[in-house]
Coordinates of C-alpha atoms and ligand atoms in Angstrom, one line a residue:
M101 CA 77.9 122.7 136.4
T102 CA 78.2 121.0 139.8
E103 CA 77.4 117.9 138.2
A104 CA 80.4 118.0 136.1
A105 CA 82.8 117.7 138.8
S106 CA 80.8 115.1 141.0
Q107 CA 80.0 112.5 138.6
V108 CA 83.0 110.7 137.4
R109 CA 81.7 107.4 139.0
R110 CA 81.7 105.1 135.8
P111 CA 84.4 106.8 133.2
G112 CA 85.3 104.8 130.6
L113 CA 82.5 106.3 127.6
S114 CA 83.4 109.1 125.3
K115 CA 82.3 110.4 122.1
S116 CA 84.6 108.2 120.3
R117 CA 83.6 105.0 121.7
I118 CA 79.9 106.2 121.1
S119 CA 81.3 106.5 118.0
A120 CA 82.7 103.3 117.9
F121 CA 79.3 101.7 119.1
E122 CA 77.7 103.1 116.0
Q123 CA 79.6 101.9 113.8
C124 CA 79.5 98.2 115.2
P125 CA 78.6 97.2 118.9
R126 CA 81.4 94.4 118.4
R127 CA 84.3 96.9 117.4
L128 CA 83.4 98.6 120.5
W129 CA 83.4 96.0 122.9
Q130 CA 86.4 94.9 121.5
Q131 CA 88.1 98.0 121.8
V132 CA 87.0 97.9 125.7
H133 CA 87.6 94.1 126.1
A134 CA 90.0 92.6 123.4
R135 CA 94.1 92.1 125.0
E136 CA 95.6 92.6 121.6
R137 CA 95.7 95.7 119.9
S138 CA 96.3 96.3 116.3
E139 CA 99.5 98.7 115.1
V140 CA 98.4 102.1 114.1
D141 CA 99.1 102.5 110.1
A142 CA 101.0 104.8 108.1
S143 CA 98.1 106.9 107.1
T144 CA 96.6 106.6 110.7
Q145 CA 99.8 108.1 112.1
M146 CA 99.5 110.9 109.5
S147 CA 96.0 111.7 110.0
F148 CA 96.4 111.9 113.9
A149 CA 99.6 114.3 113.3
A150 CA 97.4 116.3 110.9
G151 CA 94.7 116.6 113.2
H152 CA 97.1 117.8 116.2
A153 CA 98.8 120.8 114.1
V154 CA 95.0 121.7 113.1
G155 CA 93.9 121.6 116.8
D156 CA 96.8 123.4 117.8
L157 CA 96.3 126.1 115.1
A158 CA 92.6 126.4 115.7
C159 CA 93.5 127.4 119.3
A160 CA 96.0 129.5 118.3
Q161 CA 93.5 131.6 116.1
V162 CA 90.9 132.5 119.3
E163 CA 92.2 135.0 121.1
H164 CA 92.6 135.2 125.2
G165 CA 91.9 131.3 125.5
I166 CA 92.7 129.2 128.4
M167 CA 93.7 125.3 128.0
V168 CA 92.3 122.8 130.3
E169 CA 94.8 120.3 131.3
A170 CA 94.5 116.6 131.1
E171 CA 97.3 116.2 133.5
P172 CA 97.2 115.6 136.7
D173 CA 94.3 113.5 135.7
L174 CA 90.9 114.1 134.4
Q175 CA 89.2 114.8 137.7
A176 CA 91.5 118.0 137.7
A177 CA 90.2 118.8 134.4
L178 CA 86.4 118.6 135.4
A179 CA 87.1 120.9 138.4
R180 CA 89.2 122.8 136.5
T181 CA 86.4 123.3 134.0
T182 CA 84.1 123.9 136.6
E183 CA 85.7 127.0 137.9
L184 CA 86.1 128.4 134.4
V185 CA 83.0 128.0 133.3
A186 CA 81.5 129.7 136.2
A187 CA 83.9 132.3 135.8
A188 CA 82.7 132.9 131.9
D189 CA 85.1 135.2 131.2
R190 CA 87.3 133.7 128.4
P191 CA 87.4 130.9 125.6
I192 CA 88.1 127.4 126.9
F193 CA 90.2 125.0 125.3
E194 CA 89.4 121.1 125.8
A195 CA 86.6 122.2 128.5
T196 CA 85.8 118.8 130.3
F197 CA 82.7 117.4 131.3
E198 CA 81.3 114.1 132.3
H199 CA 77.4 112.8 132.6
E200 CA 76.6 109.3 132.9
G201 CA 80.1 108.3 132.7
V202 CA 80.5 109.8 129.6
L203 CA 83.6 112.0 129.5
V204 CA 84.1 114.7 126.6
R205 CA 86.7 117.2 126.0
V206 CA 85.3 120.0 123.9
D207 CA 88.0 121.5 121.3
I208 CA 86.9 125.2 122.0
L209 CA 84.1 126.6 124.0
V210 CA 83.2 130.4 123.5
P211 CA 81.0 132.2 125.9
E212 CA 78.6 134.9 125.1
R213 CA 77.0 137.4 127.5
S214 CA 74.1 139.5 126.3
A215 CA 71.2 141.0 128.1
A216 CA 69.2 137.6 127.8
G217 CA 72.2 136.2 129.6
L218 CA 75.1 133.7 129.2
V219 CA 75.7 131.1 126.5
W220 CA 78.1 129.1 125.2
H221 CA 79.2 128.0 121.5
I222 CA 80.7 124.4 120.5
Y223 CA 83.7 124.0 118.2
E224 CA 84.6 120.6 117.3
V225 CA 87.7 121.1 115.1
K226 CA 88.4 118.5 112.6
S227 CA 91.0 118.4 109.6
S228 CA 88.9 117.7 107.0
G229 CA 87.6 119.4 104.4
S230 CA 84.4 119.3 105.3
A231 CA 82.1 118.2 108.0
K232 CA 81.4 114.7 107.9
P233 CA 78.2 112.9 108.7
Y234 CA 80.3 111.1 111.5
H235 CA 81.0 114.3 112.8
I236 CA 77.6 115.1 113.7
G237 CA 77.0 111.8 116.3
D238 CA 80.3 113.1 118.0
L239 CA 78.8 116.6 118.1
A240 CA 75.6 115.2 119.5
T241 CA 77.6 113.0 122.4
Q242 CA 79.3 116.6 123.7
Y243 CA 76.2 118.5 123.2
W244 CA 74.4 116.1 125.1
V245 CA 77.0 115.6 128.0
I246 CA 77.7 119.3 128.5
A247 CA 73.9 120.3 127.9
N248 CA 73.4 118.0 130.7
C249 CA 75.8 119.5 132.6
G250 CA 73.8 122.7 133.3
V251 CA 75.5 124.5 130.4
A252 CA 73.6 127.0 128.0
I253 CA 74.4 125.9 124.4
A254 CA 73.6 128.9 121.6
S255 CA 75.7 127.0 118.5
A256 CA 77.3 123.7 118.1
S257 CA 79.9 123.9 114.8
I258 CA 82.2 122.1 113.0
R259 CA 84.9 124.1 112.4
H260 CA 86.7 122.3 109.5
I261 CA 89.5 123.3 107.2
D262 CA 88.5 126.0 104.2
T263 CA 90.5 123.7 101.1
S264 CA 90.1 127.1 99.1
F265 CA 92.1 128.8 101.1
V266 CA 95.4 129.5 99.9
L267 CA 98.4 130.8 101.8
E268 CA 99.6 134.2 100.6
S269 CA 102.3 135.2 103.4
P270 CA 104.0 132.9 105.4
G271 CA 102.7 131.7 108.8
D272 CA 99.4 133.9 107.7
Y273 CA 96.2 131.5 108.6
T274 CA 93.7 133.8 108.6
G275 CA 90.8 132.4 107.0
I276 CA 91.9 128.7 106.9
F277 CA 89.0 127.4 109.1
S278 CA 85.3 127.6 107.8
D279 CA 82.4 126.7 110.2
A280 CA 79.2 124.1 109.7
S281 CA 76.6 125.0 112.3
L282 CA 74.9 122.1 113.0
L283 CA 73.1 122.5 116.6
S284 CA 69.7 121.9 114.6
D285 CA 71.0 118.4 113.0
I286 CA 72.1 117.2 116.6
S287 CA 69.0 117.9 118.9
G288 CA 67.3 114.9 118.2
I289 CA 70.3 112.8 117.8
A290 CA 71.4 114.5 121.3
A291 CA 68.0 112.8 122.9
T292 CA 68.4 109.4 121.8
R293 CA 71.8 109.6 123.8
D294 CA 70.2 108.2 127.4
A295 CA 68.9 105.1 126.0
M296 CA 72.0 104.2 123.9
V297 CA 74.4 105.0 126.6
E298 CA 72.4 102.3 128.4
E299 CA 72.1 100.0 125.9
I300 CA 76.2 100.2 125.1
R301 CA 76.4 99.8 129.3
Q302 CA 74.6 96.6 128.8
M303 CA 76.4 95.3 125.6
L304 CA 79.5 95.9 127.4
A305 CA 78.6 94.0 130.2
G306 CA 77.9 91.1 128.3
E307 CA 79.4 88.2 126.1
E308 CA 80.8 89.6 122.7
P309 CA 78.4 90.7 120.5
V310 CA 78.2 88.7 117.4
C311 CA 78.0 91.0 114.4
A312 CA 78.7 89.9 111.0
T313 CA 81.3 91.6 108.9
G314 CA 79.9 93.8 105.9
K315 CA 79.8 97.3 104.4
H316 CA 80.0 98.7 108.1
C317 CA 83.7 97.4 108.3
S318 CA 85.1 100.0 106.2
A319 CA 83.0 103.2 106.9
P320 CA 83.4 105.2 108.2
F321 CA 86.4 104.2 109.5
S322 CA 88.2 101.0 108.8
C323 CA 87.6 98.5 111.4
E324 CA 90.9 97.5 113.4
F325 CA 89.2 94.1 114.2
S326 CA 88.6 92.6 110.4
G327 CA 91.0 89.8 111.0
H328 CA 89.2 88.8 114.3
C329 CA 85.7 88.9 112.8
S330 CA 86.8 87.3 109.8
S331 CA 88.4 84.0 111.6
F332 CA 84.8 83.1 112.9
E333 CA 83.0 83.4 110.0
P334 CA 82.9 80.6 107.4
A335 CA 85.4 80.9 104.1
G336 CA 84.3 83.7 101.7
P337 CA 84.4 82.9 97.9
A338 CA 87.8 82.4 96.6
W339 CA 87.4 85.2 93.9
P340 CA 84.4 87.3 94.7
I341 CA 82.4 89.0 92.5
G342 CA 82.7 92.0 94.5
E343 CA 86.6 92.0 93.1
L344 CA 85.3 93.1 89.7
P345 CA 86.6 97.3 88.8
N346 CA 84.4 99.6 89.1
T347 CA 81.0 98.1 89.6
G348 CA 82.1 95.2 91.2
A349 CA 80.5 96.0 94.9
R350 CA 76.8 96.5 93.1
L351 CA 77.2 93.2 91.0
A352 CA 77.8 91.2 94.3
E353 CA 75.0 92.8 95.9
K354 CA 72.7 91.8 93.0
W355 CA 73.8 88.2 92.6
A356 CA 73.9 87.9 96.2
D357 CA 70.1 87.4 95.8
A358 CA 70.8 84.3 93.3
D359 CA 73.3 82.9 95.6
I360 CA 76.3 83.3 93.2
F361 CA 79.4 84.7 95.2
E362 CA 82.1 83.5 92.7
I363 CA 83.1 85.6 89.5
A364 CA 83.4 82.0 87.8
E365 CA 79.8 81.4 88.6
L366 CA 78.5 84.6 86.6
P367 CA 75.9 82.9 83.9
E368 CA 76.8 83.5 80.4
D369 CA 73.8 86.0 79.8
A370 CA 74.6 88.1 82.9
G371 CA 75.4 91.2 80.8
L372 CA 79.1 91.6 82.0
N373 CA 81.3 94.3 79.8
P374 CA 84.1 93.3 78.3
L375 CA 86.7 93.7 80.9
H376 CA 84.4 91.6 83.5
T377 CA 84.1 88.9 80.8
R378 CA 87.7 88.8 80.3
I379 CA 88.4 89.0 84.2
K380 CA 85.8 86.5 84.3
D381 CA 87.7 84.0 81.7
A382 CA 91.3 84.5 83.6
V383 CA 89.8 83.5 87.1
R384 CA 87.5 80.2 85.3
T385 CA 90.5 79.1 83.3
G386 CA 93.6 80.2 85.6
E387 CA 95.1 81.6 82.6
V388 CA 96.6 84.9 81.7
Y389 CA 95.1 86.9 79.2
L390 CA 97.8 89.3 76.9
D391 CA 97.2 90.7 73.6
A392 CA 100.9 91.7 73.1
A393 CA 100.0 93.0 69.6
G394 CA 97.4 95.2 71.0
V395 CA 99.7 96.6 73.5
R396 CA 102.6 97.3 70.8
K397 CA 99.8 99.0 68.2
A398 CA 98.4 101.3 71.3
T399 CA 101.9 102.6 71.9
A400 CA 103.2 102.6 68.5
E401 CA 103.4 106.1 68.4
W402 CA 105.1 106.6 72.1
A403 CA 108.2 108.2 70.4
F404 CA 111.9 107.8 71.8
P405 CA 113.3 108.8 74.0
R406 CA 110.7 107.4 76.1
I407 CA 110.6 109.2 79.5
W408 CA 109.4 107.2 82.2
L409 CA 108.4 109.3 85.2
D410 CA 106.9 109.2 88.5
F411 CA 106.3 111.6 91.2
E412 CA 106.0 111.3 94.9
T413 CA 104.2 114.6 96.6
I414 CA 103.1 115.6 99.8
G415 CA 100.3 117.8 101.0
F416 CA 99.7 118.9 104.3
A417 CA 96.1 120.1 106.1
I418 CA 97.7 123.4 107.0
P419 CA 100.0 124.4 104.0
R420 CA 103.3 125.3 104.4
W421 CA 104.7 127.3 101.3
V422 CA 103.4 130.3 100.0
G423 CA 101.1 129.8 96.9
T424 CA 100.2 126.4 98.6
T425 CA 96.3 125.0 99.8
P426 CA 95.5 122.7 102.5
Y427 CA 96.1 119.3 101.0
G428 CA 97.4 120.8 97.5
Q429 CA 99.7 118.0 96.6
V430 CA 103.1 119.4 96.1
P431 CA 105.9 117.2 94.3
F432 CA 109.0 116.7 96.2
Q433 CA 110.8 113.8 94.5
F434 CA 110.8 112.5 91.2
S435 CA 112.2 109.7 88.9
A436 CA 112.6 109.5 85.1
H437 CA 114.0 106.2 83.4
V438 CA 115.2 107.7 79.5
E439 CA 114.8 104.7 77.3
Q440 CA 116.3 105.1 73.8
A441 CA 114.7 103.4 70.7
D442 CA 117.7 100.7 71.1
G443 CA 116.6 99.8 74.5
E444 CA 119.4 101.8 76.4
L445 CA 118.1 103.4 80.0
D446 CA 119.2 106.5 81.4
Q447 CA 117.7 107.1 85.1
I448 CA 117.5 110.7 86.4
E449 CA 115.7 111.9 89.7
A450 CA 115.6 114.5 91.9
L451 CA 114.4 114.6 95.7
D452 CA 114.2 117.7 98.0
L453 CA 114.2 117.1 101.5
S454 CA 115.2 120.7 102.6
G455 CA 111.9 121.3 104.0
E456 CA 111.7 124.4 101.7
D457 CA 109.5 124.6 99.1
P458 CA 110.8 122.0 96.8
R459 CA 108.8 123.1 93.6
E460 CA 111.6 125.2 92.3
A461 CA 114.2 122.2 92.7
I462 CA 112.1 119.6 91.2
A463 CA 111.1 122.1 88.1
E464 CA 114.7 122.8 87.4
A465 CA 115.8 119.2 87.2
L466 CA 112.4 118.1 85.3
S467 CA 113.6 120.7 82.9
G468 CA 116.8 118.8 82.0
L469 CA 114.5 116.1 80.9
P470 CA 114.5 115.4 76.7
G471 CA 112.7 117.9 74.9
E472 CA 111.4 115.4 72.9
G473 CA 110.0 112.0 73.5
A474 CA 107.0 110.5 75.0
V475 CA 106.4 111.0 78.8
I476 CA 105.0 107.7 80.2
A477 CA 103.2 107.4 83.7
W478 CA 100.8 104.8 85.5
N479 CA 97.2 106.8 85.9
A480 CA 99.1 109.7 84.0
G481 CA 96.5 112.1 85.0
F482 CA 98.5 112.7 88.3
E483 CA 101.9 113.4 86.6
R484 CA 100.1 115.8 84.1
R485 CA 98.9 117.9 87.0
C486 CA 101.9 117.6 88.6
L487 CA 103.8 119.1 85.5
R488 CA 101.0 121.9 84.7
L489 CA 101.3 123.0 88.5
L490 CA 104.9 123.4 88.6
A491 CA 105.0 125.0 85.1
E492 CA 102.0 127.5 86.8
V493 CA 104.4 128.6 90.0
V494 CA 108.2 127.9 88.4
P495 CA 107.8 130.5 85.3
C496 CA 110.9 130.3 84.0
H497 CA 110.8 126.5 83.4
R498 CA 107.1 126.9 82.0
D499 CA 107.9 125.7 78.6
A500 CA 109.8 122.7 79.3
L501 CA 107.1 121.0 81.9
L502 CA 104.3 122.2 79.7
S503 CA 105.7 120.3 76.7
L504 CA 106.7 117.4 79.1
A505 CA 102.7 117.7 80.4
E506 CA 101.6 117.4 76.4
R507 CA 103.6 114.4 75.7
T508 CA 102.6 112.4 78.8
V509 CA 100.8 109.6 77.8
D510 CA 99.3 106.8 80.6
L511 CA 100.3 103.2 80.8
L512 CA 97.8 102.0 82.8
P513 CA 94.9 101.9 80.3
V514 CA 96.8 99.7 77.8
A515 CA 97.5 97.2 80.2
K516 CA 93.8 97.3 81.1
N517 CA 92.8 96.5 77.5
N518 CA 95.5 94.4 76.9
Y519 CA 96.4 92.3 80.0
Y520 CA 94.9 90.4 83.2
H521 CA 96.0 87.8 85.5
R522 CA 93.8 86.5 88.1
D523 CA 96.1 87.4 91.1
Q524 CA 95.3 91.2 90.4
R525 CA 92.3 90.8 92.2
G526 CA 90.7 93.2 89.9
S527 CA 92.9 95.8 90.8
F528 CA 95.0 97.5 87.6
S529 CA 97.2 100.0 90.2
I530 CA 101.0 99.0 89.3
K531 CA 101.5 97.4 92.6
A532 CA 98.9 94.9 91.6
V533 CA 100.1 94.1 88.6
L534 CA 103.8 94.0 88.9
P535 CA 104.1 90.9 91.1
T536 CA 102.1 88.7 88.4
L537 CA 104.6 89.6 85.9
L538 CA 108.2 90.8 87.5
P539 CA 107.8 89.0 90.8
E540 CA 111.7 89.6 91.5
L541 CA 110.8 93.4 91.2
D542 CA 108.6 93.3 94.1
Y543 CA 108.5 96.6 96.9
G544 CA 108.8 93.9 99.4
D545 CA 112.6 94.7 100.1
L546 CA 112.0 98.6 100.1
Q547 CA 112.2 100.3 103.5
V548 CA 109.8 103.0 101.7
A549 CA 107.6 100.8 100.1
D550 CA 104.5 102.8 99.2
G551 CA 103.0 106.4 98.3
G552 CA 102.0 106.6 102.4
D553 CA 105.4 105.4 103.4
A554 CA 107.3 108.1 101.4
Q555 CA 105.3 111.1 102.9
L556 CA 105.9 110.0 106.3
A557 CA 109.7 109.8 105.1
Y558 CA 109.5 113.1 104.0
I559 CA 107.7 114.5 106.9
E560 CA 110.5 113.1 109.2
A561 CA 113.1 113.7 107.1
T562 CA 112.3 117.4 106.9
D563 CA 111.8 117.5 110.8
P564 CA 114.8 120.1 111.4
D565 CA 115.4 117.6 114.6
C566 CA 115.9 114.8 112.4
P567 CA 119.6 113.0 112.5
D568 CA 121.8 113.7 109.4
E569 CA 122.5 109.8 109.6
R570 CA 118.4 109.0 109.5
R571 CA 118.0 111.7 107.0
A572 CA 120.4 110.1 104.6
E573 CA 118.6 106.5 105.6
L574 CA 115.3 108.4 104.6
A575 CA 117.0 109.5 101.2
A576 CA 118.1 106.3 100.2
G577 CA 114.9 104.6 100.8
L578 CA 112.9 107.4 99.1
I579 CA 115.5 107.1 96.2
A580 CA 115.3 103.4 96.0
Y581 CA 111.3 103.2 95.9
C582 CA 110.7 106.1 93.1
E583 CA 113.4 104.6 90.8
R584 CA 111.7 101.0 91.4
D585 CA 108.3 103.0 90.1
T586 CA 109.6 103.8 86.8
L587 CA 111.9 100.8 86.3
A588 CA 108.8 98.6 87.0
M589 CA 107.1 100.7 84.2
V590 CA 109.5 100.1 81.7
E591 CA 109.9 95.9 82.4
I592 CA 106.0 95.6 82.9
Y593 CA 105.9 97.3 79.5
R594 CA 108.3 95.0 78.0
K595 CA 106.4 92.0 79.0
L596 CA 103.3 93.1 78.0
A597 CA 104.7 94.1 74.6
G598 CA 106.4 90.5 74.1
G599 CA 109.7 92.1 74.4
Ligands
SF4_639 S1 85.3 93.9 111.9 FE1 83.1 94.4 111.3 S2 82.1 93.1 112.2 FE2 83.9 93.0 113.1 S3 84.0 94.8 115.0 FE3 84.9 95.7 113.0 S4 82.8 96.7 112.2 FE4 82.5 94.9 113.6

């Protein structure tokens, strides 16, 4: 342990920086040297928040643990860790070690004394539902640093969320974690860390490495420097083969061997499926494909009143309400446009920002929707699942909810089979289709503009400390967004059907 306190010569590397290097040396070089920092997007903010909450809960479940604070500085944290490891009388949270200028903080470090002596167990807490391949590298870095500080390690595990957990009573999270023991997986990787750290230091001391963009830019993390790197590369194809739905990436790889990168250049005998052929024709000619008769035929059985329905949902790593699971999606809002045969539209909505379990309020509002007529959604499996979930947990509205679920039909495949505008870029999400038909209904003018925004707005609005004025502003944004989704479906349908 003496090394932990004494070697603080070259801080600046950490397990996350080593992980960035493993993804791409240029990414780490940019993280260390670049002046410009990209903004943290909504989904990253949400995953940071989930990670902190999960970390706090994991610590709360370990009795008699003691936290090593990062204040006033990491030197103090190293010294405090040295003391606590020497005492070895209780679990340590955020135990801090340093070896060869690589600093790590271990989520949970648990001592075990036996006749054979003192050993330690490492637990790295993750908010994911399983141990991911990139966690192994992180854990190996932890192990390498700690072992080199003279600490005897008996096990090293990823402590992750068990997604089969169901909250049975408020605040009782016993059993929410599961441990993946990975010591045998990390030992070999840890043995490579000396050489890797040396390689990293040499790389960081030099000029920016040149690494071509590719698949590695989005996995395991979406790289924040894609704009920077792309700016040094020749412009790619205008309509890349990779944009073809489903198998586009595989086709792009296959045709790259023949130096074919553009969708329009795919040969006649390329063996494209009907959808890809339609997309190729739209790209080549610039003409929109629309079979309005096909749309009308596919939807002829959709009875009136037609109920155009959309849900917004929230899922927490740590479930908040009894009967819910980690990451289980709970509807907190819906919008429905009810359309009569003569085209008259009524909009009905419900939004629960009380912070209490929203399912009953949402189910009750849904039960007031017409008891007949088609329920229409975009990618309808999601809405159908929400309705069935609500039917299970709010039995007094079960029949009405199951009736809605049974009457639910999907507009997405109708659009997919009968329409394509090349500006969709291979996507049939409503947000890709809408601007090609109805640019005036674009989401750009909305405060809440996508599902991620909606979830962040829900979290902020249900925070007890959220001021009333701000909560009202967020509610207005959520209502406008969800209403836009259902109105967009109605208007897209009318365009597609030639109305
Ligand atoms: S965009 Fe790709 S090539 Fe550029 S730094 Fe990131 S991972 Fe590396």
